Coordinates of C-alpha atoms in Angstrom, one line a residue:
X1 CA 144.1 66.9 284.3
X2 CA 143.7 63.6 285.5
X3 CA 147.4 63.3 286.1
X4 CA 147.5 66.5 288.3
X5 CA 147.6 66.3 292.0
X6 CA 146.9 68.9 294.6
X7 CA 147.7 68.9 298.0
X8 CA 145.0 70.7 300.7
X9 CA 146.1 71.2 304.2
X10 CA 142.9 71.4 306.3
X11 CA 139.6 69.6 306.5
X12 CA 137.4 72.3 307.6
X13 CA 134.7 74.1 305.3
X14 CA 137.3 75.8 302.9
X15 CA 139.5 72.8 302.5
X16 CA 136.4 70.5 301.9
X17 CA 134.7 72.6 299.6
X18 CA 137.8 73.2 297.6
X19 CA 138.8 69.5 297.5
X20 CA 135.2 68.3 296.5
X21 CA 135.3 71.0 293.3
X22 CA 138.7 70.1 292.4
X23 CA 138.0 66.4 292.4
X24 CA 134.7 66.8 290.4
X25 CA 137.1 68.5 287.6
X26 CA 139.2 65.4 287.5
X27 CA 142.3 66.4 289.7
X28 CA 143.7 63.9 292.3
X29 CA 143.1 65.4 295.7
X30 CA 145.3 64.6 298.9
X31 CA 143.3 66.2 301.7
X32 CA 145.2 66.5 305.1
X33 CA 143.5 66.7 308.1
X34 CA 145.3 66.7 311.8
X35 CA 142.3 65.1 313.5
X36 CA 142.1 63.0 315.3
X37 CA 146.0 62.5 315.6
X38 CA 145.9 66.3 317.2
X39 CA 143.3 68.5 318.1
X40 CA 143.1 72.3 318.2
X41 CA 141.9 73.7 321.5
X42 CA 138.3 74.3 319.9
X43 CA 137.9 70.9 317.8
X44 CA 136.1 68.0 319.6
X45 CA 135.0 65.8 316.9
X46 CA 136.9 63.7 314.3
X47 CA 134.6 64.6 311.5
X48 CA 135.4 67.1 308.6
X49 CA 133.9 70.6 308.5
X50 CA 133.3 70.6 312.3
X51 CA 131.4 74.0 313.3
X52 CA 133.2 74.9 316.6
X53 CA 131.4 78.1 317.3
X54 CA 127.6 78.9 316.3
X55 CA 125.9 76.4 314.5
X56 CA 124.4 79.3 312.2
X57 CA 125.4 79.7 308.5
X58 CA 123.6 83.2 308.9
X59 CA 120.8 84.7 307.0
X60 CA 119.2 82.6 304.1
X61 CA 117.3 85.6 302.4
X62 CA 118.7 87.2 299.2
X63 CA 118.3 90.7 300.4
X64 CA 121.4 90.1 303.2
X65 CA 125.0 90.1 302.7
X66 CA 125.3 86.1 304.0
X67 CA 122.3 85.4 301.6
X68 CA 123.6 87.2 298.4
X69 CA 127.0 85.3 299.3
X70 CA 125.2 82.0 299.4
X71 CA 123.5 82.4 296.3
X72 CA 126.8 83.5 294.5
X73 CA 128.3 80.2 296.0
X74 CA 125.8 77.9 294.4
X75 CA 126.8 79.6 290.9
X76 CA 130.6 78.7 291.8
X77 CA 129.4 75.2 292.4
X78 CA 129.2 74.8 296.1
X79 CA 129.2 71.2 297.7
X80 CA 128.4 72.4 301.1
X81 CA 125.3 74.3 300.7
X82 CA 123.3 71.4 299.6
X83 CA 124.8 69.5 302.8
X84 CA 123.7 72.3 305.0
X85 CA 120.3 72.4 303.5
X86 CA 119.8 68.7 304.4
X87 CA 121.2 69.5 308.0
X88 CA 118.7 72.3 308.4
X89 CA 117.3 72.9 311.8
X90 CA 114.5 75.7 312.4
X91 CA 116.2 79.1 312.9
X92 CA 113.6 81.7 311.4
X93 CA 115.4 83.4 308.7
X94 CA 118.8 82.1 309.1
X95 CA 120.3 78.9 307.9
X96 CA 121.3 76.9 310.9
X97 CA 122.5 73.2 310.8
X98 CA 122.6 70.3 313.1
X99 CA 126.4 70.5 313.3
X100 CA 127.1 66.7 313.6
X101 CA 124.8 65.9 310.6
X102 CA 126.5 68.4 308.5
X103 CA 129.7 67.3 309.3
X104 CA 128.9 63.6 308.7
X105 CA 127.4 64.5 305.2
X106 CA 130.5 66.5 304.3
X107 CA 133.0 63.6 305.6
X108 CA 130.9 60.9 303.8
X109 CA 131.1 63.1 300.4
X110 CA 135.0 63.5 300.9
X111 CA 135.7 59.9 301.8
X112 CA 133.2 58.5 299.1
X113 CA 135.1 60.6 296.1
X114 CA 137.4 58.4 293.9
X115 CA 139.8 61.4 293.5
X116 CA 140.1 62.3 296.9
X117 CA 142.5 60.6 299.4
X118 CA 141.9 61.7 302.9
X119 CA 145.1 61.6 305.0
X120 CA 144.7 61.9 308.9
X121 CA 148.0 63.5 309.8
X122 CA 149.8 66.4 310.7
X123 CA 151.2 68.3 308.0
X124 CA 154.9 70.1 309.1
X125 CA 156.7 71.0 306.1
X126 CA 155.5 72.7 303.0
X127 CA 156.9 72.3 299.7
X128 CA 156.6 75.7 297.7
X129 CA 157.3 74.0 294.5
X130 CA 154.1 71.6 295.0
X131 CA 150.8 72.6 294.1
X132 CA 149.1 73.2 297.6
X133 CA 146.3 74.9 299.0
X134 CA 146.5 75.8 302.7
X135 CA 143.3 75.8 304.4
X136 CA 144.4 75.1 307.9
X137 CA 142.0 77.5 309.6
X138 CA 142.5 80.3 312.3
X139 CA 143.8 78.0 314.9
X140 CA 147.0 77.0 312.8
X141 CA 149.7 76.4 315.2
X142 CA 152.9 74.7 315.7
X143 CA 155.2 73.5 313.0
X144 CA 152.7 74.3 310.2
X145 CA 152.4 78.0 311.5
X146 CA 156.3 78.2 311.4
X147 CA 156.3 77.2 307.8
X148 CA 153.6 79.8 307.0
X149 CA 155.5 82.4 308.7
X150 CA 158.9 81.0 306.6
X151 CA 157.0 81.5 303.5
X152 CA 155.1 84.7 304.1
X153 CA 158.1 86.3 305.8
X154 CA 156.2 87.9 308.5
X155 CA 154.4 86.9 311.7
X156 CA 150.8 86.0 311.5
X157 CA 148.2 88.4 313.2
X158 CA 145.9 87.2 315.9
X159 CA 142.8 88.0 317.8
X160 CA 140.9 85.9 320.1
X161 CA 137.3 84.3 319.3
X162 CA 134.9 83.3 321.9
X163 CA 131.8 80.6 321.4
X164 CA 128.7 80.7 323.5
X165 CA 127.3 78.3 325.9
X166 CA 124.8 75.3 325.1
X167 CA 122.0 74.4 327.3
X168 CA 119.7 71.3 327.6
X169 CA 116.2 72.0 326.4
X170 CA 114.8 69.7 329.1
X171 CA 116.3 71.8 331.8
X172 CA 114.6 74.9 330.8
X173 CA 111.7 76.5 333.0
X174 CA 109.0 76.9 330.3
X175 CA 106.9 78.8 332.2
X176 CA 109.1 82.0 332.0
X177 CA 110.2 81.3 328.3
X178 CA 108.3 82.1 325.4
X179 CA 108.7 80.8 321.5
X180 CA 108.2 83.7 319.0
X181 CA 109.8 85.6 316.1
X182 CA 110.3 89.1 316.0
X183 CA 107.4 91.1 314.6
X184 CA 105.5 87.9 314.4
X185 CA 107.2 87.0 311.2
X186 CA 107.7 83.4 310.2
X187 CA 107.7 80.5 312.6
X188 CA 108.4 80.9 316.4
X189 CA 112.1 79.2 315.8
X190 CA 113.6 80.9 319.1
X191 CA 113.0 80.5 322.4
X192 CA 112.9 84.0 324.3
X193 CA 113.9 84.8 328.1
X194 CA 112.4 88.1 328.9
X195 CA 113.9 90.2 331.6
X196 CA 112.3 93.0 333.5
X197 CA 114.0 96.2 334.3
X198 CA 115.1 95.1 337.8
X199 CA 116.0 91.6 336.8
X200 CA 118.1 92.8 334.0
X201 CA 119.9 95.6 336.0
X202 CA 120.7 92.7 338.6
X203 CA 121.8 90.3 335.9
X204 CA 124.1 93.0 334.3
X205 CA 126.0 93.9 337.5
X206 CA 126.7 90.1 338.2
X207 CA 127.8 90.0 334.6
X208 CA 130.4 92.7 334.6
X209 CA 131.8 91.8 337.9
X210 CA 132.1 88.2 337.0
X211 CA 135.6 86.5 336.8
X212 CA 137.0 85.7 333.7
X213 CA 139.4 82.8 332.8
X214 CA 142.9 83.4 332.4
X215 CA 144.4 83.8 328.7
X216 CA 148.0 82.8 328.4
X217 CA 148.8 85.5 325.6
X218 CA 149.0 88.2 328.2
X219 CA 146.6 91.2 328.4
X220 CA 147.4 93.0 325.1
X221 CA 144.9 91.3 323.0
X222 CA 142.6 92.0 320.2
X223 CA 139.3 90.8 320.4
X224 CA 137.3 90.5 317.1
X225 CA 134.4 92.6 317.1
X226 CA 132.0 90.2 315.2
X227 CA 132.6 87.6 318.3
X228 CA 133.1 90.1 321.2
X229 CA 132.5 88.2 324.8
X230 CA 129.4 89.4 326.0
X231 CA 131.2 90.4 329.4
X232 CA 133.4 92.7 327.4
X233 CA 130.5 94.3 325.5
X234 CA 128.6 94.8 328.6
X235 CA 131.3 97.0 330.3
X236 CA 130.8 99.5 327.4
X237 CA 127.5 100.5 329.2
X238 CA 124.4 99.5 331.1
X239 CA 122.4 99.6 327.7
X240 CA 124.9 98.2 325.4
X241 CA 123.4 94.7 325.6
X242 CA 119.9 96.0 325.3
X243 CA 120.7 97.6 321.9
X244 CA 122.8 94.6 321.1
X245 CA 122.1 90.8 321.5
X246 CA 119.5 91.5 324.0
X247 CA 117.6 94.0 322.2
X248 CA 113.8 93.3 322.7
X249 CA 112.3 94.8 319.7
X250 CA 109.6 93.0 317.7
X251 CA 108.7 90.9 320.7
X252 CA 105.9 90.8 323.2
X253 CA 106.0 88.8 326.3
X254 CA 102.8 86.8 326.4
X255 CA 102.8 86.9 330.1
X256 CA 102.6 90.8 330.3
X257 CA 101.5 91.8 327.0
X258 CA 104.4 94.2 326.6
X259 CA 107.7 94.3 324.9
X260 CA 110.6 92.7 327.4
X261 CA 113.0 95.4 329.0
X262 CA 115.7 93.2 327.6
X263 CA 115.6 89.7 326.0
X264 CA 117.7 86.8 325.6
X265 CA 117.2 84.3 322.5
X266 CA 118.0 80.5 322.5
X267 CA 118.4 79.0 319.1
X268 CA 118.3 75.3 318.5
X269 CA 121.5 73.3 318.2
X270 CA 120.2 70.3 316.5
X271 CA 117.0 68.8 314.8
X272 CA 115.6 67.2 318.0
X273 CA 115.5 70.5 319.6
X274 CA 117.1 68.9 322.7
X275 CA 119.9 71.8 322.9
X276 CA 119.9 75.5 322.5
X277 CA 122.7 78.0 322.0
X278 CA 122.6 81.4 323.9
X279 CA 122.3 83.7 320.8
X280 CA 125.2 86.5 321.4
X281 CA 126.7 85.0 324.4
X282 CA 130.1 84.4 323.5
X283 CA 132.2 84.3 326.6
X284 CA 135.3 83.9 328.4
X285 CA 133.9 83.9 331.9
X286 CA 135.2 80.8 334.1
X287 CA 132.7 78.0 334.0
X288 CA 131.6 78.4 337.4
X289 CA 131.0 82.0 336.8
X290 CA 129.1 81.1 333.7
X291 CA 127.0 78.8 335.6
X292 CA 126.3 81.4 338.3
X293 CA 125.7 84.3 336.3
X294 CA 123.7 82.8 333.1
X295 CA 121.4 81.0 335.7
X296 CA 120.1 84.3 336.4
X297 CA 118.5 84.4 333.0
X298 CA 114.7 84.0 333.2
X299 CA 114.0 80.2 332.6
X300 CA 117.5 79.1 333.0
X301 CA 117.5 79.0 336.8
X302 CA 118.1 75.2 336.6
X303 CA 119.8 75.1 333.3
X304 CA 121.9 72.1 332.4
X305 CA 124.9 73.5 330.5
X306 CA 126.0 70.8 328.3
X307 CA 128.9 73.1 327.1
X308 CA 130.2 76.2 328.4
X309 CA 131.7 79.1 326.5
X310 CA 135.0 79.1 325.4
X311 CA 137.7 81.6 324.3
X312 CA 140.6 81.0 322.0
X313 CA 143.2 82.4 319.9
X314 CA 142.6 83.0 316.3
X315 CA 145.5 83.8 313.6
X316 CA 145.1 85.1 310.1
X317 CA 147.7 86.4 307.5
X318 CA 148.3 89.9 306.7
X319 CA 146.9 88.9 303.4
X320 CA 147.0 92.2 301.5
X321 CA 150.9 92.1 301.9
X322 CA 151.3 88.4 300.7
X323 CA 148.3 87.1 298.7
X324 CA 147.6 87.9 294.9
X325 CA 144.1 88.4 293.5
X326 CA 144.1 84.6 292.8
X327 CA 144.8 83.7 296.7
X328 CA 148.2 82.4 295.9
X329 CA 151.3 83.6 297.6
X330 CA 152.9 86.5 295.8
X331 CA 156.4 85.3 296.2
X332 CA 155.6 81.6 295.9
X333 CA 152.9 81.1 293.1
X334 CA 152.3 77.3 293.8
X335 CA 150.9 78.0 297.5
X336 CA 147.2 78.9 297.7
X337 CA 145.4 79.9 300.9
X338 CA 141.6 79.9 301.7
X339 CA 139.5 80.2 304.6
X340 CA 139.4 82.2 307.8
X341 CA 143.2 82.1 307.7
X342 CA 143.1 84.7 305.0
X343 CA 141.1 87.3 306.8
X344 CA 137.5 86.4 305.8
X345 CA 135.3 85.9 308.7
X346 CA 132.6 83.4 308.9
X347 CA 131.7 79.9 308.0
X348 CA 130.3 80.5 304.5
X349 CA 132.8 83.0 303.9
X350 CA 135.8 80.5 304.6
X351 CA 133.8 78.0 302.1
X352 CA 133.4 80.7 299.5
X353 CA 137.2 81.4 299.7
X354 CA 137.7 77.8 299.2
X355 CA 135.6 77.7 295.9
X356 CA 137.3 80.8 294.7
X357 CA 141.0 79.3 295.3
X358 CA 140.0 76.0 293.8
X359 CA 138.7 77.9 290.8
X360 CA 141.9 79.6 290.4
X361 CA 143.7 76.4 290.6
X362 CA 141.9 75.1 287.8
X363 CA 142.5 78.2 285.7
X364 CA 146.1 78.3 286.7
X365 CA 146.4 74.4 285.1
X366 CA 144.5 75.3 282.2
X367 CA 146.9 78.3 281.5
X368 CA 144.0 80.8 281.9
X369 CA 144.3 84.2 283.9
X370 CA 143.1 84.4 287.5
X371 CA 139.4 84.6 288.1
X372 CA 138.6 88.2 289.2
X373 CA 135.2 88.6 290.2
X374 CA 133.3 92.0 289.9
X375 CA 133.4 93.9 292.8
X376 CA 129.6 94.1 292.9
X377 CA 129.5 90.4 294.0
X378 CA 129.9 89.6 297.4
X379 CA 132.8 87.0 296.8
X380 CA 134.5 89.8 294.5
X381 CA 134.0 92.2 297.4
X382 CA 135.5 89.9 300.1
X383 CA 138.5 89.1 298.1
X384 CA 139.4 92.7 297.4
X385 CA 139.1 93.3 301.2
X386 CA 141.9 90.6 301.8
X387 CA 144.2 91.2 298.7
X388 CA 144.1 95.2 299.1
X389 CA 146.8 97.1 300.9
X390 CA 145.1 98.2 304.2
X391 CA 147.1 99.8 306.9
X392 CA 144.8 98.0 309.6
X393 CA 143.8 94.9 308.2
X394 CA 141.1 93.0 309.9
X395 CA 138.9 90.3 309.2
X396 CA 135.8 90.8 307.3
X397 CA 132.5 89.1 307.0
X398 CA 129.8 89.4 304.2
X399 CA 127.9 92.6 304.6
X400 CA 126.2 95.0 302.0
X401 CA 128.5 98.1 303.1
X402 CA 131.3 96.5 301.3
X403 CA 129.6 96.7 298.0
X404 CA 129.9 99.4 295.5
X405 CA 126.7 101.6 296.1
X406 CA 124.0 101.5 293.2
X407 CA 124.0 104.5 290.5
X408 CA 120.4 105.4 291.6
X409 CA 120.1 105.1 295.3
X410 CA 117.3 103.6 297.1
X411 CA 116.1 105.1 300.2
X412 CA 114.5 102.0 301.6
X413 CA 117.0 99.8 303.2
X414 CA 115.3 96.4 302.3
X415 CA 114.6 97.3 298.7
X416 CA 117.9 98.8 298.4
X417 CA 119.6 95.6 299.8
X418 CA 117.5 93.6 297.5
X419 CA 118.5 95.6 294.3
X420 CA 122.5 95.1 295.5
X421 CA 121.9 91.6 295.9
X422 CA 120.3 91.2 292.3
X423 CA 122.8 93.2 290.6
X424 CA 125.6 90.7 292.3
X425 CA 123.9 87.6 291.4
X426 CA 123.5 89.0 287.7
X427 CA 127.3 90.1 287.8
X428 CA 128.5 86.8 289.0
X429 CA 126.4 84.7 286.2
X430 CA 128.1 87.2 283.6
X431 CA 131.5 86.9 285.1
X432 CA 131.4 82.9 285.1
X433 CA 129.9 82.9 281.6
X434 CA 132.7 85.1 280.4
X435 CA 135.5 83.3 282.2

């Protein structure tokens, strides 16, 4: 395959994962990344695989949807998971990373690979006769978006995604904040800001009445449920946040000896623990309103906000109509897609799609049939979601609910999920052995 060349558009997680796997297999890869020539509304750094929302890659334990996904990605040959492990920061049972270190490790791996040529330029034309993988992400815009529309014959769907604010650790009032993990499990990796009933109700009223930033796309927008702005979620009812991102279960405030009425958790953004993310506080409030309202959170009275929350448009294909099971366009089989533009939701899900697309490119070049992963695997279930006809197609992240049920039902949830995960890993191992 040394004479074969693949063009990859997009230096995010999906594009980098695919580029490294294809290059290791001996293909020549031209990886196109538009930064720093052009930045999307969410991207700020020059590095590849930039994390623009949370720095969490979700749960690491096997008995979870994201944990199973990671186990399968290791079997598929992931390069990004080892980088994430090196850049890991404390986050309880989750795999969270120092985003700058993670990006730096991935960028270095791509730049050092002899089979990868990194092209820092925008792509405005797609040659459907050229072997191409489009992993341009959910913020694809301009001429490239028009080219994708030309090839797919339909307008991309879109929704709005939101990111949470980040505060400086040395500006927090630690007399009101306590470090703890839920139910005392594991290490105390999260900082907790406990509300009493009166404080929460005052905060709630300020939040639901705060002024939001204008969106240029008009009022008729779809907000993805997984990244619901906290102010929109709050308007569903006074207790919605208390049963959502502010749930206090499994926590005891050492100052009172009781469970807080509501609780906000802060998660470290870097290894130095100098920056913290407000977990679950994706928002589209105006910056001044964020400062005013979020300073009402116990311990954040004088917080320095090093990044305010933002909201931006995300786009994705109506993949079931246009993509085959190998993630190539049905009408243009040389053009593959991967990442969030296909309708998978999440960092690791995007990287997994890059791996699967890369494996299918290799199989295409070797004259083999497409890689059809079993429905019992998380990767297989996600691929079926994005390639099976669905009248109301929406993005999907890894979760145990999309897997086929066990033949023998297990009532205990934790044991049931572990059994589903073990079945998924075994199914992946067998599928790859037979491929």
